Tab-separated table of C-alpha atoms in Angstrom:
chain	number	residue	atom	x	y	z
A	8	MET	CA	100.354	108.737	130.071
A	9	ARG	CA	103.170	106.971	128.190
A	10	ASN	CA	101.909	105.452	124.572
A	11	PRO	CA	101.235	101.700	125.505
A	12	VAL	CA	102.749	101.183	121.828
A	13	LYS	CA	106.444	101.711	123.178
A	14	LEU	CA	105.789	99.225	125.868
A	15	LEU	CA	105.756	96.601	123.116
A	16	PRO	CA	108.877	94.438	122.624
A	17	LEU	CA	108.917	95.329	119.059
A	18	GLY	CA	112.793	95.581	118.645
A	19	ALA	CA	112.890	91.966	119.626
A	20	LEU	CA	111.162	91.411	116.038
A	21	ARG	CA	114.474	93.009	114.096
A	22	HIS	CA	115.850	89.241	113.905
A	23	LEU	CA	112.759	88.170	111.543
A	24	LEU	CA	114.007	90.305	108.780
A	25	PRO	CA	116.787	93.027	108.481
A	26	ASP	CA	115.654	96.704	108.184
A	27	PRO	CA	115.250	97.202	104.538
A	28	SER	CA	117.172	100.383	104.785
A	29	THR	CA	120.582	98.336	104.783
A	30	TRP	CA	119.134	95.975	102.091
A	31	ASP	CA	121.399	98.070	99.440
A	32	LEU	CA	124.181	95.819	100.835
A	33	PHE	CA	122.935	92.872	99.618
A	34	ASP	CA	122.928	91.708	95.925
A	35	LEU	CA	118.847	91.993	95.507
A	36	PRO	CA	116.828	91.788	92.201
A	37	PRO	CA	115.206	94.500	90.715
A	38	VAL	CA	111.505	94.969	91.679
A	39	ASP	CA	109.656	94.337	88.622
A	40	LEU	CA	106.164	93.652	89.139
A	41	PRO	CA	102.699	94.689	87.553
A	42	GLU	CA	100.176	96.966	88.528
A	43	GLY	CA	98.068	95.605	91.640
A	44	ARG	CA	94.673	95.865	91.895
A	45	TRP	CA	91.833	96.319	95.109
A	46	LEU	CA	90.548	93.202	95.552
A	47	ASP	CA	86.768	93.635	97.543
A	48	LEU	CA	86.112	90.529	99.525
A	49	PRO	CA	82.163	90.388	100.710
A	50	ARG	CA	81.688	90.966	104.435
A	51	ARG	CA	85.440	90.940	104.747
A	52	GLY	CA	86.790	94.151	103.346
A	53	ARG	CA	89.772	94.787	100.713
A	54	THR	CA	93.140	93.986	99.984
A	55	TRP	CA	95.756	94.580	97.575
A	56	LEU	CA	96.388	91.964	95.014
A	57	THR	CA	98.732	91.140	92.334
A	58	ASP	CA	97.835	88.511	89.729
A	59	VAL	CA	100.586	87.247	87.424
A	60	PRO	CA	99.669	85.261	84.805
A	61	GLY	CA	100.996	81.855	83.849
A	62	PRO	CA	102.928	80.916	80.763
A	63	THR	CA	99.611	79.503	79.237
A	64	PRO	CA	95.870	80.539	79.938
A	65	ASP	CA	95.081	77.395	81.857
A	66	ALA	CA	98.443	77.377	83.634
A	67	PRO	CA	97.824	76.308	87.519
A	68	ALA	CA	97.639	78.464	90.029
A	69	ILE	CA	99.644	79.182	93.240
A	70	VAL	CA	98.960	81.603	95.942
A	71	LEU	CA	101.413	83.133	97.835
A	72	LEU	CA	101.023	84.021	101.761
A	73	HIS	CA	103.594	86.972	103.119
A	74	ALA	CA	106.191	87.154	106.296
A	75	VAL	CA	104.970	88.854	109.425
A	76	GLY	CA	105.613	92.751	109.125
A	77	CYS	CA	105.954	92.357	105.492
A	78	THR	CA	103.817	92.694	102.319
A	79	GLY	CA	102.751	90.007	99.887
A	80	GLN	CA	104.858	91.741	97.001
A	81	LEU	CA	108.175	92.541	99.746
A	82	THR	CA	108.281	88.804	100.683
A	83	TRP	CA	108.266	87.395	97.248
A	84	PHE	CA	109.408	90.007	94.695
A	85	PRO	CA	112.559	87.587	93.900
A	86	ALA	CA	110.204	84.253	93.424
A	87	ILE	CA	107.698	86.004	91.278
A	88	PRO	CA	108.954	85.984	88.266
A	89	VAL	CA	110.376	82.716	88.422
A	90	LEU	CA	107.192	81.226	89.669
A	91	ALA	CA	105.334	82.827	86.808
A	92	GLN	CA	107.445	80.951	84.325
A	93	HIS	CA	105.115	77.636	85.279
A	94	TYR	CA	102.142	79.121	87.262
A	95	ARG	CA	99.913	81.992	87.526
A	96	VAL	CA	100.992	83.408	90.658
A	97	ILE	CA	98.647	85.749	93.110
A	98	THR	CA	99.828	87.357	96.090
A	99	PHE	CA	98.053	89.694	98.936
A	100	ASP	CA	98.459	91.504	101.917
A	101	GLN	CA	97.167	89.797	104.765
A	102	ARG	CA	94.987	91.975	107.453
A	103	TRP	CA	96.597	94.734	109.054
A	104	HIS	CA	99.875	94.236	106.477
A	105	GLY	CA	100.190	96.853	103.713
A	106	ARG	CA	97.362	97.305	102.110
A	107	GLY	CA	95.357	94.362	103.628
A	108	ILE	CA	91.982	94.415	105.614
A	109	THR	CA	91.622	96.353	108.618
A	110	SER	CA	89.618	94.779	111.221
A	111	GLU	CA	88.713	94.932	115.034
A	112	ARG	CA	91.368	91.983	115.618
A	113	PHE	CA	94.042	89.967	114.359
A	114	LEU	CA	93.534	86.427	114.177
A	115	ILE	CA	95.498	83.612	112.105
A	116	SER	CA	92.144	81.717	111.855
A	117	ASP	CA	90.527	85.120	110.124
A	118	CYS	CA	93.685	85.424	107.731
A	119	ALA	CA	92.728	81.692	106.901
A	120	ASP	CA	89.216	82.381	106.047
A	121	ASP	CA	90.422	85.501	103.689
A	122	VAL	CA	92.607	83.568	101.631
A	123	ALA	CA	89.423	81.001	101.158
A	124	ALA	CA	87.879	84.092	100.249
A	125	VAL	CA	90.558	85.279	97.692
A	126	ILE	CA	90.512	82.144	96.073
A	127	ASP	CA	86.617	82.039	95.884
A	128	ALA	CA	86.871	85.449	94.097
A	129	LEU	CA	89.360	84.583	91.875
A	130	GLU	CA	87.617	81.460	90.784
A	131	LEU	CA	90.507	79.456	91.271
A	132	ASP	CA	90.314	75.394	91.212
A	133	ARG	CA	92.222	73.961	94.063
A	134	PRO	CA	95.638	75.938	93.980
A	135	ILE	CA	98.795	75.354	96.070
A	136	ILE	CA	99.175	77.519	99.011
A	137	ALA	CA	102.617	78.280	99.739
A	138	GLY	CA	103.810	80.191	102.715
A	139	TYR	CA	106.638	81.778	104.301
A	140	SER	CA	107.050	81.810	108.047
A	141	MET	CA	103.392	83.420	109.187
A	142	GLY	CA	102.165	82.657	105.408
A	143	SER	CA	103.066	79.200	106.051
A	144	VAL	CA	100.917	79.011	109.444
A	145	ILE	CA	98.050	80.288	107.365
A	146	ALA	CA	98.358	77.910	105.190
A	147	GLN	CA	98.035	75.099	107.422
A	148	ARG	CA	95.152	76.971	108.610
A	149	VAL	CA	94.001	77.346	105.339
A	150	TRP	CA	93.749	73.183	105.036
A	151	ARG	CA	92.468	73.073	108.436
A	152	GLN	CA	89.145	75.310	107.802
A	153	HIS	CA	88.729	75.215	104.054
A	154	PRO	CA	90.272	71.907	103.006
A	155	ASP	CA	88.123	71.460	99.885
A	156	VAL	CA	90.081	75.029	98.252
A	157	VAL	CA	93.537	73.526	98.910
A	158	GLY	CA	95.375	71.327	96.006
A	159	GLY	CA	98.382	71.375	97.669
A	160	LEU	CA	100.609	73.045	100.157
A	161	VAL	CA	104.557	74.532	100.092
A	162	LEU	CA	105.425	75.579	103.924
A	163	ALA	CA	108.706	77.276	104.003
A	164	ALA	CA	110.515	78.462	107.363
A	165	THR	CA	107.749	77.255	109.513
A	166	THR	CA	106.866	75.370	112.389
A	167	ALA	CA	103.941	73.330	113.837
A	168	HIS	CA	103.743	75.376	116.897
A	169	PHE	CA	105.516	78.291	119.043
A	170	ARG	CA	106.691	78.564	122.945
A	171	THR	CA	108.633	75.412	122.768
A	172	ASN	CA	111.454	76.804	125.194
A	173	GLY	CA	111.639	79.688	127.757
A	174	ARG	CA	113.013	82.442	125.441
A	175	GLU	CA	109.762	81.772	123.234
A	176	ARG	CA	107.161	81.612	125.877
A	177	VAL	CA	108.365	84.739	127.357
A	178	PHE	CA	108.695	86.608	123.888
A	179	HIS	CA	105.101	85.205	122.830
A	180	THR	CA	103.544	86.018	126.247
A	181	GLY	CA	104.727	89.515	126.236
A	182	MET	CA	103.088	90.312	123.115
A	183	ALA	CA	100.063	89.107	124.135
A	184	LEU	CA	100.020	91.121	127.234
A	185	GLY	CA	101.319	93.961	125.104
A	186	MET	CA	98.409	93.747	123.108
A	187	GLY	CA	96.195	93.853	125.901
A	188	LEU	CA	97.385	97.179	126.737
A	189	THR	CA	96.934	98.597	123.192
A	190	ALA	CA	93.605	96.439	122.289
A	191	THR	CA	91.517	99.810	122.110
A	192	LEU	CA	93.972	101.033	119.094
A	193	SER	CA	92.438	98.828	116.632
A	194	ARG	CA	89.132	100.915	117.047
A	195	SER	CA	91.044	104.255	116.952
A	196	ARG	CA	90.332	106.281	113.908
A	197	VAL	CA	93.513	107.995	114.153
A	198	VAL	CA	95.112	104.568	114.122
A	199	ARG	CA	93.145	103.768	111.294
A	200	ARG	CA	94.054	106.804	109.049
A	201	ALA	CA	97.605	106.625	109.771
A	202	SER	CA	97.943	102.897	108.396
A	203	ALA	CA	95.714	103.846	105.283
A	204	ALA	CA	98.178	106.851	104.499
A	205	ALA	CA	101.233	104.689	104.948
A	206	ALA	CA	99.617	102.352	102.596
A	207	GLU	CA	98.754	104.340	100.008
A	208	GLU	CA	102.282	105.413	99.547
A	209	ILE	CA	103.468	102.383	98.629
A	210	GLU	CA	104.892	101.999	95.164
A	211	THR	CA	104.305	98.968	92.861
A	212	GLY	CA	107.523	99.083	91.707
A	213	SER	CA	111.242	101.111	91.718
A	214	SER	CA	114.736	100.725	90.478
A	215	ASP	CA	115.935	101.570	93.985
A	216	THR	CA	115.368	98.342	95.562
A	217	ALA	CA	116.048	99.318	98.820
A	218	GLY	CA	113.947	102.117	99.086
A	219	TRP	CA	111.010	100.577	97.721
A	220	ALA	CA	111.372	97.688	100.278
A	221	LEU	CA	111.519	100.320	103.099
A	222	LYS	CA	108.313	101.879	101.914
A	223	GLN	CA	106.946	98.197	101.723
A	224	TRP	CA	108.362	97.407	105.415
A	225	ARG	CA	107.107	100.740	107.066
A	226	SER	CA	103.349	100.016	105.525
A	227	SER	CA	102.737	97.616	107.902
A	228	SER	CA	102.295	99.328	111.962
A	229	PRO	CA	103.761	98.181	114.982
A	230	TRP	CA	100.389	97.187	116.235
A	231	ALA	CA	99.806	95.086	113.298
A	232	VAL	CA	103.180	93.103	113.647
A	233	GLY	CA	102.328	92.749	117.406
A	234	GLN	CA	98.616	91.207	116.802
A	235	ALA	CA	100.397	88.970	114.111
A	236	VAL	CA	102.915	87.881	116.790
A	237	ALA	CA	100.782	87.058	119.584
A	238	SER	CA	98.414	85.140	117.333
A	239	LEU	CA	101.051	83.269	115.893
A	240	GLY	CA	102.215	82.192	119.407
A	241	ARG	CA	98.928	80.805	119.875
A	242	HIS	CA	98.978	78.485	117.119
A	243	HIS	CA	99.290	74.484	117.813
A	244	SER	CA	98.682	72.281	114.687
A	245	THR	CA	100.476	69.003	115.869
A	246	LEU	CA	97.371	67.433	116.854
A	247	TRP	CA	96.075	67.609	113.070
A	248	LEU	CA	98.688	67.566	110.730
A	249	GLU	CA	98.621	63.826	110.538
A	250	ARG	CA	95.149	64.359	108.732
A	251	VAL	CA	96.536	66.644	105.664
A	252	ASP	CA	95.203	64.986	102.624
A	253	VAL	CA	96.725	66.947	99.888
A	254	PRO	CA	100.477	66.807	98.493
A	255	ALA	CA	102.940	68.848	100.469
A	256	ALA	CA	106.023	70.087	100.808
A	257	VAL	CA	108.300	71.918	103.346
A	258	VAL	CA	111.109	73.992	101.893
A	259	VAL	CA	113.670	74.082	105.169
A	260	THR	CA	116.003	77.179	105.512
A	261	THR	CA	118.844	75.421	106.683
A	262	ASN	CA	120.818	78.458	108.390
A	263	ASP	CA	117.531	79.362	110.162
A	264	HIS	CA	118.311	81.047	114.033
A	265	VAL	CA	114.361	82.150	114.229
A	266	ILE	CA	112.802	78.722	113.514
A	267	PRO	CA	115.451	76.214	113.894
A	268	PRO	CA	116.153	73.537	111.017
A	269	ASP	CA	115.081	70.671	113.140
A	270	ARG	CA	111.654	71.895	113.947
A	271	GLN	CA	110.966	72.778	110.167
A	272	ARG	CA	112.128	69.087	109.532
A	273	ASP	CA	109.642	67.973	112.689
A	274	LEU	CA	106.819	69.465	110.657
A	275	ALA	CA	107.320	67.907	107.566
A	276	ALA	CA	107.538	64.644	109.326
A	277	ARG	CA	103.745	65.190	110.850
A	278	ILE	CA	102.437	65.525	107.198
A	279	PRO	CA	102.227	62.200	105.494
A	280	GLY	CA	104.330	62.115	102.430
A	281	ALA	CA	105.574	65.511	102.554
A	282	THR	CA	108.942	66.222	100.683
A	283	ILE	CA	111.609	68.175	101.980
A	284	HIS	CA	113.548	70.570	100.204
A	285	GLU	CA	116.524	72.657	101.883
A	286	ALA	CA	117.865	75.934	101.214
A	287	ALA	CA	120.901	77.085	102.812
A	288	CYS	CA	119.566	80.532	104.249
A	289	GLY	CA	118.406	82.008	107.212
A	290	HIS	CA	115.168	83.304	108.156
A	291	ALA	CA	115.372	86.230	105.850
A	292	GLY	CA	116.258	83.970	102.944
A	293	CYS	CA	113.390	84.725	100.821
A	294	VAL	CA	114.477	88.056	99.813
A	295	LEU	CA	118.404	88.603	101.099
A	296	GLU	CA	119.319	84.912	100.050
A	297	HIS	CA	116.789	84.389	97.309
A	298	LYS	CA	119.603	82.818	95.176
A	299	GLU	CA	119.380	79.921	97.547
A	300	PHE	CA	115.991	79.974	98.479
A	301	VAL	CA	113.980	80.539	95.121
A	302	PRO	CA	115.099	77.117	93.615
A	303	ALA	CA	114.629	75.226	96.573
A	304	LEU	CA	110.985	77.011	96.509
A	305	LEU	CA	110.328	75.770	92.761
A	306	ASP	CA	111.606	72.564	93.233
A	307	ALA	CA	109.281	72.261	96.253
A	308	ALA	CA	106.336	73.828	93.860
A	309	LEU	CA	107.017	71.796	90.954
A	310	THR	CA	107.167	68.558	93.049
A	311	THR	CA	103.925	69.312	94.868
A	312	SER	CA	102.311	69.881	91.457
A	313	ALA	CA	103.553	66.793	90.296
A	314	ARG	CA	102.175	64.861	93.005
A	315	MET	CA	98.646	66.501	92.654
A	316	LYS	CA	98.280	65.523	89.067
A	317	GLN	CA	98.795	61.663	90.662
A	318	HIS	CA	95.974	62.419	92.910
A	319	GLN	CA	93.613	63.515	90.393
A	320	PRO	CA	90.438	61.124	89.937
A	321	ALA	CA	90.991	59.238	86.857
């Protein structure tokens, strides 16, 4: 019988982020990250975490949530050194990505619970939750499910919902149907062992940025990416974004062909008082156009921090 994984429309995902094997053609910063560590989350599993100190022991914290098919470090390595001049910067791998939690299913709501568990384990005091693409959808869900742990939101390259046109409906429906064919793989010891073996080979840093990125990219299985995309297709926050009661900023990637800028601005308009920060880049701008994206991200974070101080009770 044909391997059902091949039935998944994973080739359609290539537009989300170009193959890192081509990244040596781009002007990328070197990978210079501290050693990460395993973090055990009670009754949930363990994930790989990087915790970069801020400029002072009492620096505010920002938790960075990565894009689909990536790892925490792969999405954010250009931004971490810049943010660390102002914040304690935490990244970790979402479930079934990189060295993230392995589980019987992939749901965005579970990922949001994982974020809350990380915040609790690290004893963070209402940090900024910042996300990119899928990470921003998870960030929205963190506020929805655990509003008391969120100090502010920075949402980049994202939307309030998918399946807004025929192309998206076909794509996400295809992913959901494909997941029905491969659901049993989530319980396969072979798949678990293969994913774990690939994840263990990830290096925390390398002078060969493209080679390091390729290892990070390959550490997330096609099953994981398909599960994530299927779950993302069911996300719809338009009915409750107007109730977000923490300072929020939206980084609009203005050359984005995956999530059009108008959709990103629509999300911002639904959040009371949300500020908009434009970055002249596409959907892979977090890495491949980091010189345009990172300054906009920093401005969004600093603006959100300032507004958080104004929201603090006297």
